[in-house]
Amino acid sequence: MAEETKKTAAAEEVVVCDVPVAEEPTKTVVEKEATPQPQTETEKVEEPAAAAEVVAEGEKEKECEENKITESTSFKEESNKVDDLIDPEKKALDEFKQLIQEALNKHEFTAPPPPPPAAAKEEEEPKPEEKKEEEPKTEEAEKTETCETVSEVPAPPAAAEPAKEDAPEVKVEEKETPTPAAEPSETVVVEKVEAAEEIKETIVHEVKASTPPPAEEAAVAIAVAVAEAEAPAEEEATPPPPPEEVSIWGVPLLADERSDVILLKFLRARDFKVKDAFTMLKNVVAWRKEFKIDELLEEEGIGEGLEKVVYVHGVDKEGHQVSYNAFGEFQDKELYSNTFSDAEKREKFLRFYIQFLEKNIRKLDFSPEGTSTIVQVTDLKNSPGLFLLKKELRQATNQALQLLQDNYPEFVAKQVFINVPWWYVAYNRMISPFLTQRTKSKFVFAGPTKTAETLFKYIAPEQVPVQYGGLSKAGEQEFTTADAAIEEIIKPTSKQTIELPIAEGGTLVWEVRVVGWEVSYGAEFVPSAEGGYTWIVQKTRKIGAADEQVLSCSFKIGEPGKLVLTFDNQTSKKKKLLFRSKINTSE
């Protein structure tokens, strides 16, 4: 009974351990049915409950993953100052630098790649055959050694003299009387002891000649020892080559503190696993040579027609340069065909994108206090199902994402998707296998109605292009990105006024914009002097969403006062108001 109880308890322990480990509950149930162990009613009730708990946990995990896709995770950049790192990170950086220094000393970054494993196997295969060829020689040597000790000495097979080939077997006896042979034609009887001794001497002489003399082996060993002894002397005579110099993104490895900033990118991309980061660095250096990055930077004309698709415009609130990807431009069939119609054109687009990225990376500040990352804004406007239906664009995008993740670690501070259509979840799932969890944590998604509001969280309105709700326009303007804008909220079904003071005579210049408009707008000048007349600068009128996005106005006045701007929002939605002004003093 005790043994049966122990067996039953052991079986129960195995079943309980399998439940939390198994990801699919059905497999656990099959395993339990296969075990013929008796179960009590309590166990039968607990097993379905445990399986139900596993199913519930799995469903919760799936729901959490789906929720994570739609969430806008706030990612905060880590410091690139070595003093701000925690001890394990400092230790990892030191180990990483040590591995790099050893590789530079050994010229591992420029060393040719090792031979393929197939060739190595072919070289190793003949070795067993050589050993097999040597085996018969050892057997012959053993036979020749025994010939010297036994009383019956057999004649050597092929090594014997031609005159003695007719007598392969010779029997030597102590008596002088001849011994009858079983086959007279094949054996020879030696009647005299002298003849036997001559044959014996001949056999011993031939055997000794067939074995390599020990003197030759000793000479070879001495020669090898002398060569080994002389090799270090030659090496000491010639000084070792200096460590190789490897630069990446214009920064030499291990040259100064800028190199630490780059090394930290590789370490963070591999969760501070030093060996993985070192492997990644070597792969990146090899890829850059293979892709000929230095030559690519000098190429011209490979991005014609793509100026509105990929471009840099302004900086965010933390000083990161902002790169925009407007894939909606590929609705132009001619542009799409010229970019993706065949493999050669897709390769050209990829080279253009890498060139564009490399040129902008060279503009970054890799000092520990500088900004060494960028903000990417991907505009999906006017591209319904573009990535799902356009096979060529999907292939080029996936290839570009893979190259960026493998060879440009930690260069994106934030990835903002704007004007996201309904299918963005499917798109997100499509690109997720190409991205790490750390990369996906930097993603922010915004639908068409939240695009401007989302961008303003990270980028000042004066830095945001007008097509995305900002005030920045191309060409020479009265205002620049250095002139900060003021943000206000106009509540639903309410009026709001903005006063711009004028302390002295001059020309007042102002810009105003309501994101989405559908608001009535007017302006008037109120003098500071009592009894002065109010001037109507702009009559009140309703401005629609399709009307002019930014209103630029000016008003010249010779007396102090204030300009009053009135906004009447009769919609049920709040509105974002942007404005800025300045006075040009008259001479």
XYZ file of C-alpha atoms in Angstrom, residues 112-538:
427
model
C 38.296 37.577 -44.837
C 35.304 35.428 -43.946
C 36.009 31.827 -42.856
C 35.603 29.059 -45.490
C 32.157 27.488 -45.752
C 31.597 24.413 -43.598
C 31.145 22.204 -46.671
C 34.706 22.871 -47.846
C 36.065 22.172 -44.377
C 34.315 18.802 -44.311
C 35.770 17.876 -47.705
C 39.247 18.628 -46.400
C 38.696 16.525 -43.293
C 37.264 13.517 -45.134
C 40.578 12.234 -46.612
C 42.112 11.974 -43.146
C 40.473 8.637 -42.222
C 41.560 7.185 -45.583
C 45.150 8.139 -44.881
C 44.933 6.351 -41.572
C 43.526 3.280 -43.296
C 46.439 3.266 -45.741
C 48.880 3.322 -42.870
C 47.301 0.343 -41.132
C 48.721 -2.375 -43.490
C 52.178 -0.921 -42.947
C 51.928 -1.470 -39.211
C 50.805 -5.066 -39.743
C 53.787 -5.746 -42.013
C 56.082 -4.217 -39.437
C 54.628 -6.472 -36.756
C 55.082 -9.495 -38.980
C 58.693 -8.590 -39.700
C 59.398 -8.173 -36.005
C 58.020 -11.629 -35.260
C 60.180 -13.094 -38.031
C 63.266 -12.378 -35.965
C 62.031 -14.259 -32.881
C 60.104 -17.300 -34.098
C 61.912 -20.416 -35.086
C 59.967 -20.691 -38.353
C 60.754 -17.701 -40.550
C 58.358 -17.070 -43.479
C 59.766 -15.489 -46.617
C 58.737 -11.870 -47.293
C 56.003 -11.594 -49.917
C 56.992 -8.954 -52.490
C 60.003 -7.466 -50.783
C 62.140 -10.607 -51.189
C 64.810 -10.948 -53.866
C 63.693 -12.249 -57.262
C 65.767 -15.417 -56.904
C 63.900 -16.424 -53.771
C 60.329 -15.744 -54.970
C 59.922 -19.434 -55.807
C 60.335 -20.341 -52.143
C 57.764 -18.294 -50.171
C 57.820 -20.620 -47.166
C 61.106 -21.838 -45.615
C 61.354 -24.129 -42.607
C 64.509 -24.129 -40.544
C 65.181 -27.097 -38.325
C 67.937 -27.872 -35.823
C 68.664 -31.215 -37.479
C 70.417 -31.500 -40.785
C 67.935 -34.074 -42.142
C 65.520 -32.618 -44.735
C 61.850 -32.279 -43.949
C 59.331 -33.502 -46.508
C 57.111 -30.764 -47.893
C 53.396 -31.105 -48.472
C 53.704 -29.381 -51.844
C 57.187 -29.905 -53.329
C 56.556 -27.332 -56.101
C 55.988 -24.467 -53.643
C 58.457 -25.240 -50.797
C 62.186 -25.664 -50.581
C 63.920 -27.955 -48.058
C 67.153 -26.666 -46.656
C 69.595 -29.470 -45.932
C 72.391 -27.475 -44.470
C 72.365 -25.190 -41.492
C 74.607 -22.757 -43.324
C 72.020 -22.218 -46.067
C 69.320 -21.616 -43.449
C 71.489 -19.063 -41.722
C 72.087 -17.261 -45.024
C 68.332 -17.122 -45.685
C 67.726 -15.895 -42.147
C 70.296 -13.169 -42.538
C 68.751 -12.149 -45.847
C 65.285 -11.944 -44.320
C 66.470 -9.876 -41.375
C 68.340 -7.556 -43.687
C 65.300 -6.994 -45.889
C 63.015 -6.358 -42.911
C 65.335 -3.765 -41.482
C 65.501 -2.025 -44.821
C 61.683 -1.819 -45.058
C 61.223 -0.057 -41.685
C 62.209 3.623 -41.414
C 65.442 4.008 -39.535
C 65.147 5.761 -36.205
C 67.924 8.126 -37.210
C 65.727 9.706 -39.898
C 62.855 10.179 -37.414
C 65.199 11.842 -34.989
C 66.465 14.150 -37.737
C 62.909 15.162 -38.644
C 62.031 15.810 -34.998
C 65.158 17.921 -34.570
C 64.320 19.932 -37.693
C 60.788 20.613 -36.446
C 62.068 21.678 -33.038
C 64.595 24.005 -34.637
C 61.872 25.553 -36.830
C 59.629 26.106 -33.818
C 62.496 27.641 -31.887
C 63.375 29.972 -34.748
C 59.737 31.074 -35.395
C 59.383 33.265 -32.264
C 62.715 34.864 -33.024
C 61.499 35.856 -36.479
C 58.240 37.172 -35.041
C 60.114 39.223 -32.488
C 62.285 40.615 -35.206
C 59.272 41.897 -37.200
C 57.025 44.239 -35.139
C 53.264 43.366 -35.072
C 51.012 45.417 -37.355
C 49.242 48.357 -35.719
C 45.559 47.947 -34.760
C 43.162 48.554 -37.605
C 40.990 51.670 -37.637
C 37.256 51.226 -38.085
C 34.835 54.135 -38.337
C 31.071 53.931 -38.296
C 28.821 56.905 -39.126
C 31.935 59.041 -39.260
C 33.024 58.168 -35.706
C 36.184 56.014 -35.187
C 35.648 53.161 -32.754
C 37.266 53.666 -29.334
C 38.614 57.075 -30.383
C 36.753 59.302 -27.909
C 33.542 59.639 -25.912
C 31.472 59.819 -29.103
C 32.332 56.169 -29.640
C 30.778 55.341 -26.251
C 27.483 56.822 -27.454
C 27.508 54.521 -30.484
C 28.505 51.467 -28.459
C 25.638 52.129 -26.050
C 23.250 51.941 -29.015
C 24.412 48.405 -29.780
C 24.288 47.371 -26.123
C 20.747 48.701 -25.652
C 19.615 47.036 -28.853
C 20.782 43.706 -27.365
C 19.691 44.296 -23.760
C 23.309 44.826 -22.654
C 24.327 41.309 -23.679
C 27.943 41.993 -24.574
C 28.577 39.050 -26.899
C 25.348 39.656 -28.818
C 26.170 43.349 -29.160
C 29.685 42.522 -30.369
C 28.302 40.116 -32.972
C 25.853 42.772 -34.117
C 28.635 45.367 -34.422
C 30.785 43.058 -36.548
C 27.797 42.255 -38.769
C 27.021 45.959 -39.202
C 30.617 46.769 -40.173
C 30.626 43.879 -42.660
C 27.256 44.947 -44.110
C 28.392 48.545 -44.554
C 31.408 47.348 -46.549
C 29.265 45.022 -48.622
C 26.644 47.735 -49.248
C 29.446 50.242 -50.018
C 28.059 52.986 -47.811
C 30.956 55.384 -48.429
C 30.426 55.174 -52.192
C 26.665 55.441 -51.767
C 27.017 58.801 -50.015
C 28.651 60.222 -53.140
C 25.969 59.001 -55.579
C 23.648 61.563 -57.095
C 20.244 61.404 -58.728
C 18.997 58.171 -57.159
C 16.086 59.890 -55.356
C 14.533 61.910 -58.146
C 10.798 62.397 -57.640
C 10.877 61.218 -54.025
C 11.423 64.609 -52.378
C 7.819 64.702 -51.122
C 7.855 61.083 -49.991
C 10.806 61.161 -47.573
C 12.141 64.431 -46.152
C 13.336 66.155 -42.970
C 11.433 69.146 -41.606
C 12.197 70.916 -38.341
C 12.916 69.496 -34.899
C 10.818 68.300 -31.981
C 10.615 69.874 -28.532
C 13.726 67.994 -27.376
C 15.853 68.928 -30.384
C 15.521 65.724 -32.445
C 15.334 66.264 -36.160
C 12.010 65.069 -37.574
C 11.861 62.836 -40.635
C 8.572 62.503 -42.528
C 7.474 59.518 -44.637
C 4.441 60.385 -46.773
C 3.483 57.082 -48.389
C 0.233 58.559 -49.660
C 2.282 60.142 -52.464
C 2.485 56.697 -54.057
C -1.126 57.046 -55.126
C 0.500 58.626 -58.166
C 0.606 55.606 -60.496
C 3.541 56.914 -62.478
C 5.603 57.536 -59.333
C 4.673 54.133 -57.970
C 5.652 52.393 -61.203
C 8.954 54.258 -61.422
C 9.788 53.227 -57.867
C 8.533 49.659 -57.382
C 7.645 48.074 -60.739
C 10.641 45.695 -60.798
C 13.387 44.396 -58.517
C 15.996 46.805 -59.889
C 13.832 49.847 -59.125
C 13.001 48.552 -55.651
C 16.720 48.115 -55.004
C 17.295 51.687 -56.183
C 14.602 52.958 -53.798
C 16.214 51.054 -50.944
C 19.600 52.568 -51.772
C 18.008 56.031 -51.873
C 16.430 55.498 -48.459
C 19.713 54.281 -46.930
C 21.548 57.245 -48.476
C 18.933 59.639 -47.097
C 19.269 58.079 -43.637
C 23.078 58.078 -43.698
C 23.269 61.757 -44.653
C 20.984 62.755 -41.799
C 22.786 60.536 -39.278
C 26.024 62.353 -40.136
C 24.328 65.555 -38.943
C 23.621 64.153 -35.468
C 25.601 65.129 -32.395
C 27.199 61.992 -30.937
C 28.565 63.722 -27.864
C 27.156 62.396 -24.562
C 25.222 65.647 -24.061
C 24.065 65.830 -27.692
C 21.077 64.465 -29.602
C 21.911 61.281 -31.493
C 18.422 60.071 -32.435
C 15.604 61.221 -34.716
C 11.807 61.291 -34.661
C 10.061 59.600 -37.567
C 6.561 60.587 -38.659
C 4.821 58.185 -41.050
C 1.803 59.675 -42.827
C -0.766 57.114 -44.000
C -3.183 59.660 -45.442
C -4.786 58.731 -48.772
C -3.370 55.228 -48.542
C -6.332 52.938 -47.688
C -5.058 49.399 -47.798
C -1.925 50.555 -49.602
C 0.435 48.264 -47.702
C -1.973 45.329 -47.798
C -2.853 45.500 -51.498
C 0.373 46.772 -53.034
C 2.682 43.767 -53.024
C 5.743 45.603 -54.313
C 5.530 48.373 -51.724
C 4.980 45.838 -48.956
C 8.096 43.911 -49.986
C 10.217 47.066 -50.158
C 8.899 48.268 -46.786
C 9.599 44.959 -45.050
C 13.094 44.838 -46.513
C 13.783 48.395 -45.388
C 12.482 47.681 -41.878
C 14.716 44.625 -41.585
C 17.780 46.572 -42.717
C 17.037 49.408 -40.324
C 16.601 47.107 -37.345
C 19.720 45.055 -38.128
C 22.075 47.903 -39.000
C 20.789 51.107 -37.376
C 20.240 50.346 -33.692
C 18.579 52.896 -31.431
C 18.423 55.774 -33.913
C 14.679 56.365 -33.583
C 13.532 58.212 -30.468
C 9.868 58.087 -31.472
C 7.914 56.594 -34.375
C 4.625 58.450 -34.888
C 1.989 57.113 -37.295
C -0.519 59.790 -38.288
C -3.735 59.774 -40.326
C -3.957 56.089 -39.487
C -6.850 54.358 -41.312
C -8.972 51.491 -40.046
C -6.564 48.807 -41.257
C -3.631 50.018 -39.149
C -3.999 47.032 -36.768
C -3.427 44.626 -39.670
C -0.442 46.682 -40.808
C 0.959 46.673 -37.287
C 0.696 42.904 -37.075
C 2.396 42.604 -40.441
C 5.489 44.569 -39.429
C 5.658 43.317 -35.832
C 7.763 40.203 -36.650
C 10.459 42.513 -38.020
C 10.655 44.636 -34.871
C 11.890 44.153 -31.317
C 9.724 44.870 -28.302
C 11.881 47.888 -27.492
C 11.276 49.306 -30.978
C 7.530 48.748 -30.770
C 7.439 50.560 -27.426
C 8.373 53.760 -29.278
C 5.322 53.606 -31.575
C 2.526 56.189 -31.376
C -0.656 55.958 -33.480
C -3.078 58.768 -34.283
C -6.203 58.761 -36.439
C -7.097 61.602 -38.844
C -8.959 63.583 -36.173
C -6.088 63.298 -33.669
C -3.142 63.872 -35.998
C -2.383 67.522 -35.178
C -3.096 67.082 -31.488
C -0.734 64.109 -31.315
C 2.052 65.860 -33.210
C 1.807 68.914 -30.957
C 2.617 66.700 -27.957
C 6.099 66.113 -29.352
C 6.642 68.925 -31.888
C 5.967 72.639 -31.458
C 3.295 74.027 -33.857
C 5.770 76.375 -35.548
C 7.864 73.295 -36.461
C 4.958 71.249 -37.827
C 4.229 71.533 -41.594
C 0.955 73.221 -42.499
C -0.433 70.034 -44.074
C -0.324 68.403 -40.642
C -1.944 71.264 -38.726
C 1.102 73.403 -37.967
C 2.315 76.843 -39.041
C 5.531 75.943 -40.885
C 5.396 76.729 -44.597
C 7.919 76.370 -47.368
C 9.620 79.433 -48.824
C 10.364 82.837 -47.326
C 7.786 83.893 -44.775
C 7.326 86.699 -42.296
C 7.627 84.183 -39.472
C 10.190 81.450 -39.040
C 10.526 78.438 -36.770
C 12.306 80.706 -34.304
C 9.051 82.606 -33.716
C 7.155 80.561 -31.141
C 3.405 80.063 -31.447
C 0.835 80.148 -28.650
C -1.735 77.377 -28.279
C -5.276 77.911 -26.999
C -8.412 75.759 -26.799
C -11.762 77.087 -28.043
C -14.533 75.356 -26.149
C -17.594 73.979 -27.961
C -20.441 76.425 -28.679
C -18.540 79.405 -27.286
C -16.708 82.581 -28.286
C -13.121 83.378 -27.451
C -11.084 86.547 -27.939
C -7.347 87.091 -28.220
C -5.806 90.513 -27.529
C -2.537 91.559 -29.165
C -1.213 94.785 -27.524
C 0.439 97.530 -29.560
C 2.599 99.786 -27.375
C 3.610 102.247 -30.080
C 3.026 103.006 -33.688
C 4.141 100.491 -36.247
C 3.003 97.522 -38.273
C 1.494 94.567 -36.458
C 1.959 91.215 -38.215
C 0.171 88.075 -37.036
C -0.623 84.524 -38.069
C -3.602 82.578 -36.856
C -4.937 79.094 -37.423
C -7.717 76.946 -36.018
C -7.111 73.246 -36.671
C -10.067 72.025 -38.690
C -11.564 75.544 -38.714
C -15.400 75.561 -39.156
C -15.180 78.673 -36.970
C -16.202 82.327 -37.506
C -13.293 84.771 -37.307
C -12.976 88.575 -37.135
C -10.454 91.260 -36.064
C -10.657 94.893 -34.896
C -8.326 97.524 -33.487
C -9.222 99.285 -30.207
C -7.112 102.433 -29.451
C -5.835 103.111 -25.959
C -6.981 106.770 -25.963
C -10.384 107.464 -24.523
C -12.997 108.353 -27.086
C -10.995 106.808 -29.912
C -12.691 105.020 -32.710
C -12.569 101.235 -33.102
C -11.253 100.056 -36.449
C -12.666 96.940 -38.112
C -9.610 95.226 -39.495
C -11.322 92.033 -40.762
